[in-house]
Amino acid sequence: KDASEFHVGLIDAVVYQQRLAVRSQALTGLDAIEARQDVLYHQCLAERDGDVRSALAETLRNVTEEILSHADADRAVKLDARLLLLYVEGVQANLGATQKFVSADIRRFLFPGDLKSILQNLEDAKGSHLKWEKQSEEALREAYDLRHPVLIVQALTIALNVRIGRLFDERFEAINRREPYIERDGIRASIQRTLDEALQICRLIGSVERRLMLNKLEVDFTEIQGDIAGAKAIAEKLYPEADAMGFKTIAEKAREILEDRSLLMGY
């Protein structure tokens, strides 16, 4: 009930976390650990301070390990726990990569002869993304092995969120540098295949919320490619349904595009 009210906007994140905290104290065993993980997950996503967010992410890893080693946790429960952590780590990888790219740019400007440090920063960023991609692929294989459509869509959606977020950062960096945005080889086709796969499964299982979340990602992906007309066409279909269903965050993203006030459109 709390999750449903939060997802459709009847309660905000603060109230939801308060209820989660109360529930985690009232519950026992595996249920209590899962509730603690959910609290930490939402705290990580809401936190803006990098150091605090890193500390929360580390605590989240420890709690996730408790679930993975719990005798009552079956494979689906363990995978669900891994996916929550995977999303947080994907966001962390994107933020860390952006910081390393900025650091490399600063060193290139201030210390043009220090090529070793510059290349090391870029290599570290690439390494964190490759490690995350491997974990993401393993989680998706596990979901398919379980034949669990909800977890399959969850794994695909997390992969899309992180990969499209990375593309947004790359596009924004190109704008800041006043350079043309060059898309990585094969990335567009790969993301489109993943989107199509997730949407097809959503239609089969009848999950409206997950389908609308994927449509929102489709809007983001289309806008990043510079196809504003295409993004608006998707948003035009997305907005009335998301608004009617009460999914405020999704509806607001569609409105931003339709009203020409998205972050990318401001540059």
CSV table of C-alpha atoms in Angstrom, one decimal:
chain,number,residue,atom,x,y,z
A,1,LYS,CA,0.0,0.0,0.0
A,2,ASP,CA,2.8,2.4,0.9
A,3,ALA,CA,4.7,1.6,-2.3
A,4,SER,CA,1.5,2.1,-4.4
A,5,GLU,CA,0.7,5.4,-2.8
A,6,PHE,CA,4.3,6.6,-3.3
A,7,HIS,CA,4.4,5.6,-7.0
A,8,VAL,CA,1.2,7.4,-7.9
A,9,GLY,CA,2.1,10.5,-5.9
A,10,LEU,CA,-0.4,10.3,-3.0
A,11,ILE,CA,2.6,10.5,-0.6
A,12,ASP,CA,6.0,12.0,-1.1
A,13,ALA,CA,9.4,10.5,-0.7
A,14,VAL,CA,9.8,11.8,2.9
A,15,VAL,CA,6.6,10.3,4.1
A,16,TYR,CA,7.4,7.0,2.3
A,17,GLN,CA,10.8,6.8,3.9
A,18,GLN,CA,9.3,7.6,7.3
A,19,ARG,CA,6.8,4.7,6.9
A,20,LEU,CA,9.6,2.4,5.7
A,21,ALA,CA,11.7,3.3,8.7
A,22,VAL,CA,8.8,2.4,11.1
A,23,ARG,CA,8.1,-0.8,9.2
A,24,SER,CA,11.7,-1.9,9.3
A,25,GLN,CA,11.7,-1.5,13.1
A,26,ALA,CA,8.5,-3.4,13.5
A,27,LEU,CA,9.4,-6.3,11.2
A,28,THR,CA,11.8,-9.2,11.9
A,29,GLY,CA,14.0,-11.5,10.0
A,30,LEU,CA,14.4,-11.2,6.2
A,31,ASP,CA,11.5,-8.7,6.0
A,32,ALA,CA,13.2,-6.3,8.3
A,33,ILE,CA,16.4,-6.4,6.3
A,34,GLU,CA,14.6,-5.9,3.0
A,35,ALA,CA,12.8,-2.9,4.5
A,36,ARG,CA,16.2,-1.4,5.6
A,37,GLN,CA,17.6,-1.9,2.1
A,38,ASP,CA,14.6,-0.1,0.7
A,39,VAL,CA,15.1,2.8,3.1
A,40,LEU,CA,18.8,3.1,2.1
A,41,TYR,CA,18.0,2.8,-1.6
A,42,HIS,CA,15.7,5.8,-1.5
A,43,GLN,CA,18.1,7.8,0.7
A,44,CYS,CA,20.9,7.1,-1.8
A,45,LEU,CA,18.8,8.4,-4.8
A,46,ALA,CA,17.7,11.5,-2.9
A,47,GLU,CA,21.1,12.5,-1.5
A,48,ARG,CA,23.0,15.3,-3.2
A,49,ASP,CA,26.2,15.4,-1.2
A,50,GLY,CA,28.7,13.1,-2.9
A,51,ASP,CA,30.5,12.0,0.3
A,52,VAL,CA,27.2,11.2,2.2
A,53,ARG,CA,25.9,9.4,-0.9
A,54,SER,CA,29.0,7.2,-1.1
A,55,ALA,CA,28.7,6.3,2.6
A,56,LEU,CA,25.0,5.4,2.2
A,57,ALA,CA,25.9,3.3,-0.9
A,58,GLU,CA,28.5,1.4,1.2
A,59,THR,CA,25.9,0.7,3.9
A,60,LEU,CA,23.5,-0.4,1.2
A,61,ARG,CA,26.1,-2.9,0.0
A,62,ASN,CA,26.5,-4.4,3.5
A,63,VAL,CA,22.7,-4.7,3.9
A,64,THR,CA,22.4,-6.3,0.4
A,65,GLU,CA,25.0,-8.9,1.5
A,66,GLU,CA,22.9,-9.7,4.5
A,67,ILE,CA,20.0,-10.5,2.2
A,68,LEU,CA,22.1,-12.5,-0.2
A,69,SER,CA,23.4,-14.7,2.7
A,70,HIS,CA,20.1,-15.0,4.5
A,71,ALA,CA,18.8,-18.6,4.7
A,72,ASP,CA,15.2,-17.5,3.9
A,73,ALA,CA,16.0,-15.6,0.8
A,74,ASP,CA,15.2,-17.5,-2.4
A,75,ARG,CA,16.8,-16.7,-5.8
A,76,ALA,CA,14.2,-14.1,-6.8
A,77,VAL,CA,14.5,-12.2,-3.5
A,78,LYS,CA,18.3,-12.2,-3.9
A,79,LEU,CA,18.1,-11.0,-7.4
A,80,ASP,CA,15.7,-8.2,-6.5
A,81,ALA,CA,18.1,-7.1,-3.8
A,82,ARG,CA,21.0,-7.2,-6.2
A,83,LEU,CA,19.1,-5.1,-8.7
A,84,LEU,CA,18.4,-2.3,-6.2
A,85,LEU,CA,22.1,-2.1,-5.4
A,86,LEU,CA,23.0,-2.4,-9.1
A,87,TYR,CA,21.0,0.8,-9.9
A,88,VAL,CA,22.6,2.8,-7.1
A,89,GLU,CA,26.0,1.6,-8.2
A,90,GLY,CA,25.2,2.5,-11.8
A,91,VAL,CA,24.3,6.0,-10.8
A,92,GLN,CA,27.5,6.2,-8.7
A,93,ALA,CA,29.5,5.0,-11.7
A,94,ASN,CA,28.0,7.7,-13.9
A,95,LEU,CA,28.7,10.5,-11.4
A,96,GLY,CA,32.2,9.2,-10.7
A,97,ALA,CA,33.0,9.1,-14.5
A,98,THR,CA,31.7,12.7,-14.9
A,99,GLN,CA,34.0,13.8,-12.0
A,100,LYS,CA,37.0,12.0,-13.6
A,101,PHE,CA,36.4,13.5,-17.0
A,102,VAL,CA,36.2,17.0,-15.4
A,103,SER,CA,39.4,16.2,-13.5
A,104,ALA,CA,41.1,15.1,-16.7
A,105,ASP,CA,40.0,18.3,-18.5
A,106,ILE,CA,41.4,20.4,-15.6
A,107,ARG,CA,44.7,18.6,-15.6
A,108,ARG,CA,44.9,18.8,-19.4
A,109,PHE,CA,44.5,22.6,-19.1
A,110,LEU,CA,46.8,23.2,-16.0
A,111,PHE,CA,49.4,20.5,-16.6
A,112,PRO,CA,49.4,19.6,-20.3
A,113,GLY,CA,52.6,17.6,-19.8
A,114,ASP,CA,51.1,15.3,-17.2
A,115,LEU,CA,49.7,12.8,-19.8
A,116,LYS,CA,50.0,9.8,-17.5
A,117,SER,CA,47.5,11.2,-14.8
A,118,ILE,CA,45.1,12.4,-17.5
A,119,LEU,CA,45.0,9.0,-19.2
A,120,GLN,CA,44.7,7.2,-15.8
A,121,ASN,CA,41.6,9.3,-14.9
A,122,LEU,CA,40.0,8.4,-18.2
A,123,GLU,CA,40.9,4.7,-17.9
A,124,ASP,CA,39.5,4.6,-14.3
A,125,ALA,CA,36.2,5.9,-15.6
A,126,LYS,CA,36.1,3.4,-18.4
A,127,GLY,CA,36.9,0.6,-16.0
A,128,SER,CA,34.1,1.4,-13.6
A,129,HIS,CA,31.6,1.4,-16.5
A,130,LEU,CA,32.9,-2.0,-17.8
A,131,LYS,CA,32.6,-3.6,-14.4
A,132,TRP,CA,29.0,-2.3,-14.0
A,133,GLU,CA,28.0,-3.5,-17.5
A,134,LYS,CA,29.3,-7.0,-16.6
A,135,GLN,CA,27.2,-7.1,-13.4
A,136,SER,CA,24.2,-5.8,-15.3
A,137,GLU,CA,24.5,-8.5,-17.9
A,138,GLU,CA,24.8,-11.2,-15.2
A,139,ALA,CA,21.7,-9.9,-13.4
A,140,LEU,CA,19.7,-10.0,-16.7
A,141,ARG,CA,20.8,-13.6,-17.4
A,142,GLU,CA,19.7,-14.6,-13.9
A,143,ALA,CA,16.3,-13.0,-14.4
A,144,TYR,CA,15.8,-14.9,-17.7
A,145,ASP,CA,17.0,-18.1,-16.0
A,146,LEU,CA,14.3,-17.6,-13.3
A,147,ARG,CA,11.8,-16.9,-16.1
A,148,HIS,CA,10.6,-14.0,-13.9
A,149,PRO,CA,9.1,-11.3,-16.2
A,150,VAL,CA,8.9,-8.6,-13.6
A,151,LEU,CA,12.6,-9.0,-12.7
A,152,ILE,CA,13.5,-9.2,-16.4
A,153,VAL,CA,11.8,-5.8,-17.0
A,154,GLN,CA,13.4,-4.4,-13.8
A,155,ALA,CA,16.9,-5.5,-15.0
A,156,LEU,CA,16.3,-4.0,-18.5
A,157,THR,CA,15.0,-0.8,-17.1
A,158,ILE,CA,17.9,-0.3,-14.8
A,159,ALA,CA,20.3,-0.9,-17.7
A,160,LEU,CA,18.5,1.6,-19.8
A,161,ASN,CA,18.4,4.2,-17.0
A,162,VAL,CA,22.2,4.0,-16.4
A,163,ARG,CA,23.2,3.9,-20.1
A,164,ILE,CA,20.9,6.7,-21.1
A,165,GLY,CA,22.1,8.7,-18.1
A,166,ARG,CA,25.6,8.2,-19.3
A,167,LEU,CA,24.7,9.4,-22.8
A,168,PHE,CA,23.0,12.5,-21.2
A,169,ASP,CA,26.3,13.3,-19.4
A,170,GLU,CA,28.3,12.9,-22.6
A,171,ARG,CA,25.9,15.1,-24.5
A,172,PHE,CA,26.0,17.8,-21.8
A,173,GLU,CA,29.8,17.6,-21.7
A,174,ALA,CA,29.9,18.2,-25.4
A,175,ILE,CA,27.7,21.2,-25.0
A,176,ASN,CA,29.9,22.7,-22.3
A,177,ARG,CA,33.0,22.2,-24.4
A,178,ARG,CA,31.2,23.6,-27.5
A,179,GLU,CA,32.0,20.5,-29.3
A,180,PRO,CA,29.8,18.3,-31.6
A,181,TYR,CA,28.2,15.4,-29.8
A,182,ILE,CA,29.7,12.1,-31.2
A,183,GLU,CA,27.7,9.0,-30.3
A,184,ARG,CA,29.6,5.9,-29.4
A,185,ASP,CA,29.6,3.2,-32.0
A,186,GLY,CA,26.6,0.9,-31.8
A,187,ILE,CA,25.2,2.5,-28.7
A,188,ARG,CA,22.0,3.7,-30.4
A,189,ALA,CA,21.1,0.3,-31.8
A,190,SER,CA,21.9,-1.5,-28.5
A,191,ILE,CA,19.7,0.8,-26.4
A,192,GLN,CA,16.9,0.6,-29.0
A,193,ARG,CA,17.0,-3.2,-28.9
A,194,THR,CA,16.8,-3.1,-25.1
A,195,LEU,CA,13.9,-0.7,-25.1
A,196,ASP,CA,12.0,-2.8,-27.6
A,197,GLU,CA,12.6,-5.9,-25.5
A,198,ALA,CA,11.5,-4.3,-22.3
A,199,LEU,CA,8.4,-2.8,-23.8
A,200,GLN,CA,7.3,-6.1,-25.4
A,201,ILE,CA,7.5,-7.8,-22.0
A,202,CYS,CA,5.6,-5.0,-20.4
A,203,ARG,CA,2.8,-5.4,-22.9
A,204,LEU,CA,2.7,-9.1,-22.1
A,205,ILE,CA,2.5,-8.7,-18.3
A,206,GLY,CA,0.2,-5.7,-18.5
A,207,SER,CA,2.4,-3.4,-16.3
A,208,VAL,CA,1.2,0.2,-17.0
A,209,GLU,CA,3.7,1.9,-14.7
A,210,ARG,CA,6.7,0.1,-16.0
A,211,ARG,CA,5.6,0.8,-19.6
A,212,LEU,CA,5.2,4.5,-18.9
A,213,MET,CA,8.7,4.5,-17.2
A,214,LEU,CA,10.1,3.0,-20.3
A,215,ASN,CA,8.3,5.6,-22.5
A,216,LYS,CA,9.9,8.3,-20.4
A,217,LEU,CA,13.3,6.8,-21.0
A,218,GLU,CA,12.4,6.7,-24.7
A,219,VAL,CA,11.7,10.4,-24.6
A,220,ASP,CA,15.1,11.0,-22.9
A,221,PHE,CA,16.9,8.8,-25.4
A,222,THR,CA,15.3,10.5,-28.4
A,223,GLU,CA,16.0,14.0,-27.1
A,224,ILE,CA,19.7,13.2,-26.5
A,225,GLN,CA,20.0,12.2,-30.1
A,226,GLY,CA,18.8,15.7,-31.1
A,227,ASP,CA,15.4,14.5,-32.4
A,228,ILE,CA,13.2,17.0,-30.6
A,229,ALA,CA,10.2,16.4,-32.9
A,230,GLY,CA,10.4,12.7,-32.2
A,231,ALA,CA,10.7,13.2,-28.4
A,232,LYS,CA,7.7,15.5,-28.5
A,233,ALA,CA,5.7,12.9,-30.4
A,234,ILE,CA,6.4,10.3,-27.8
A,235,ALA,CA,5.7,12.8,-25.0
A,236,GLU,CA,2.4,13.9,-26.5
A,237,LYS,CA,1.1,10.3,-26.1
A,238,LEU,CA,2.8,9.8,-22.8
A,239,TYR,CA,1.6,12.9,-20.9
A,240,PRO,CA,-2.2,12.3,-20.8
A,241,GLU,CA,-1.9,8.7,-19.7
A,242,ALA,CA,0.8,9.4,-17.1
A,243,ASP,CA,-1.2,12.4,-15.8
A,244,ALA,CA,-4.5,10.4,-15.6
A,245,MET,CA,-2.8,7.5,-13.8
A,246,GLY,CA,-1.2,9.9,-11.3
A,247,PHE,CA,2.4,9.2,-12.2
A,248,LYS,CA,3.5,12.8,-11.5
A,249,THR,CA,7.3,12.4,-12.2
A,250,ILE,CA,6.7,10.8,-15.6
A,251,ALA,CA,4.0,13.3,-16.5
A,252,GLU,CA,6.3,16.2,-15.6
A,253,LYS,CA,9.1,14.9,-17.8
A,254,ALA,CA,6.6,14.8,-20.8
A,255,ARG,CA,5.4,18.3,-20.0
A,256,GLU,CA,9.0,19.6,-19.9
A,257,ILE,CA,9.6,18.3,-23.5
A,258,LEU,CA,6.2,19.6,-24.8
A,259,GLU,CA,6.8,23.0,-23.3
A,260,ASP,CA,10.5,23.3,-24.5
A,261,ARG,CA,11.9,23.5,-21.0
A,262,SER,CA,14.0,20.4,-20.6
A,263,LEU,CA,17.6,20.8,-19.4
A,264,LEU,CA,19.2,20.1,-22.8
A,265,MET,CA,16.8,22.5,-24.6
A,266,GLY,CA,18.1,25.3,-22.3
A,267,TYR,CA,21.6,25.1,-24.0
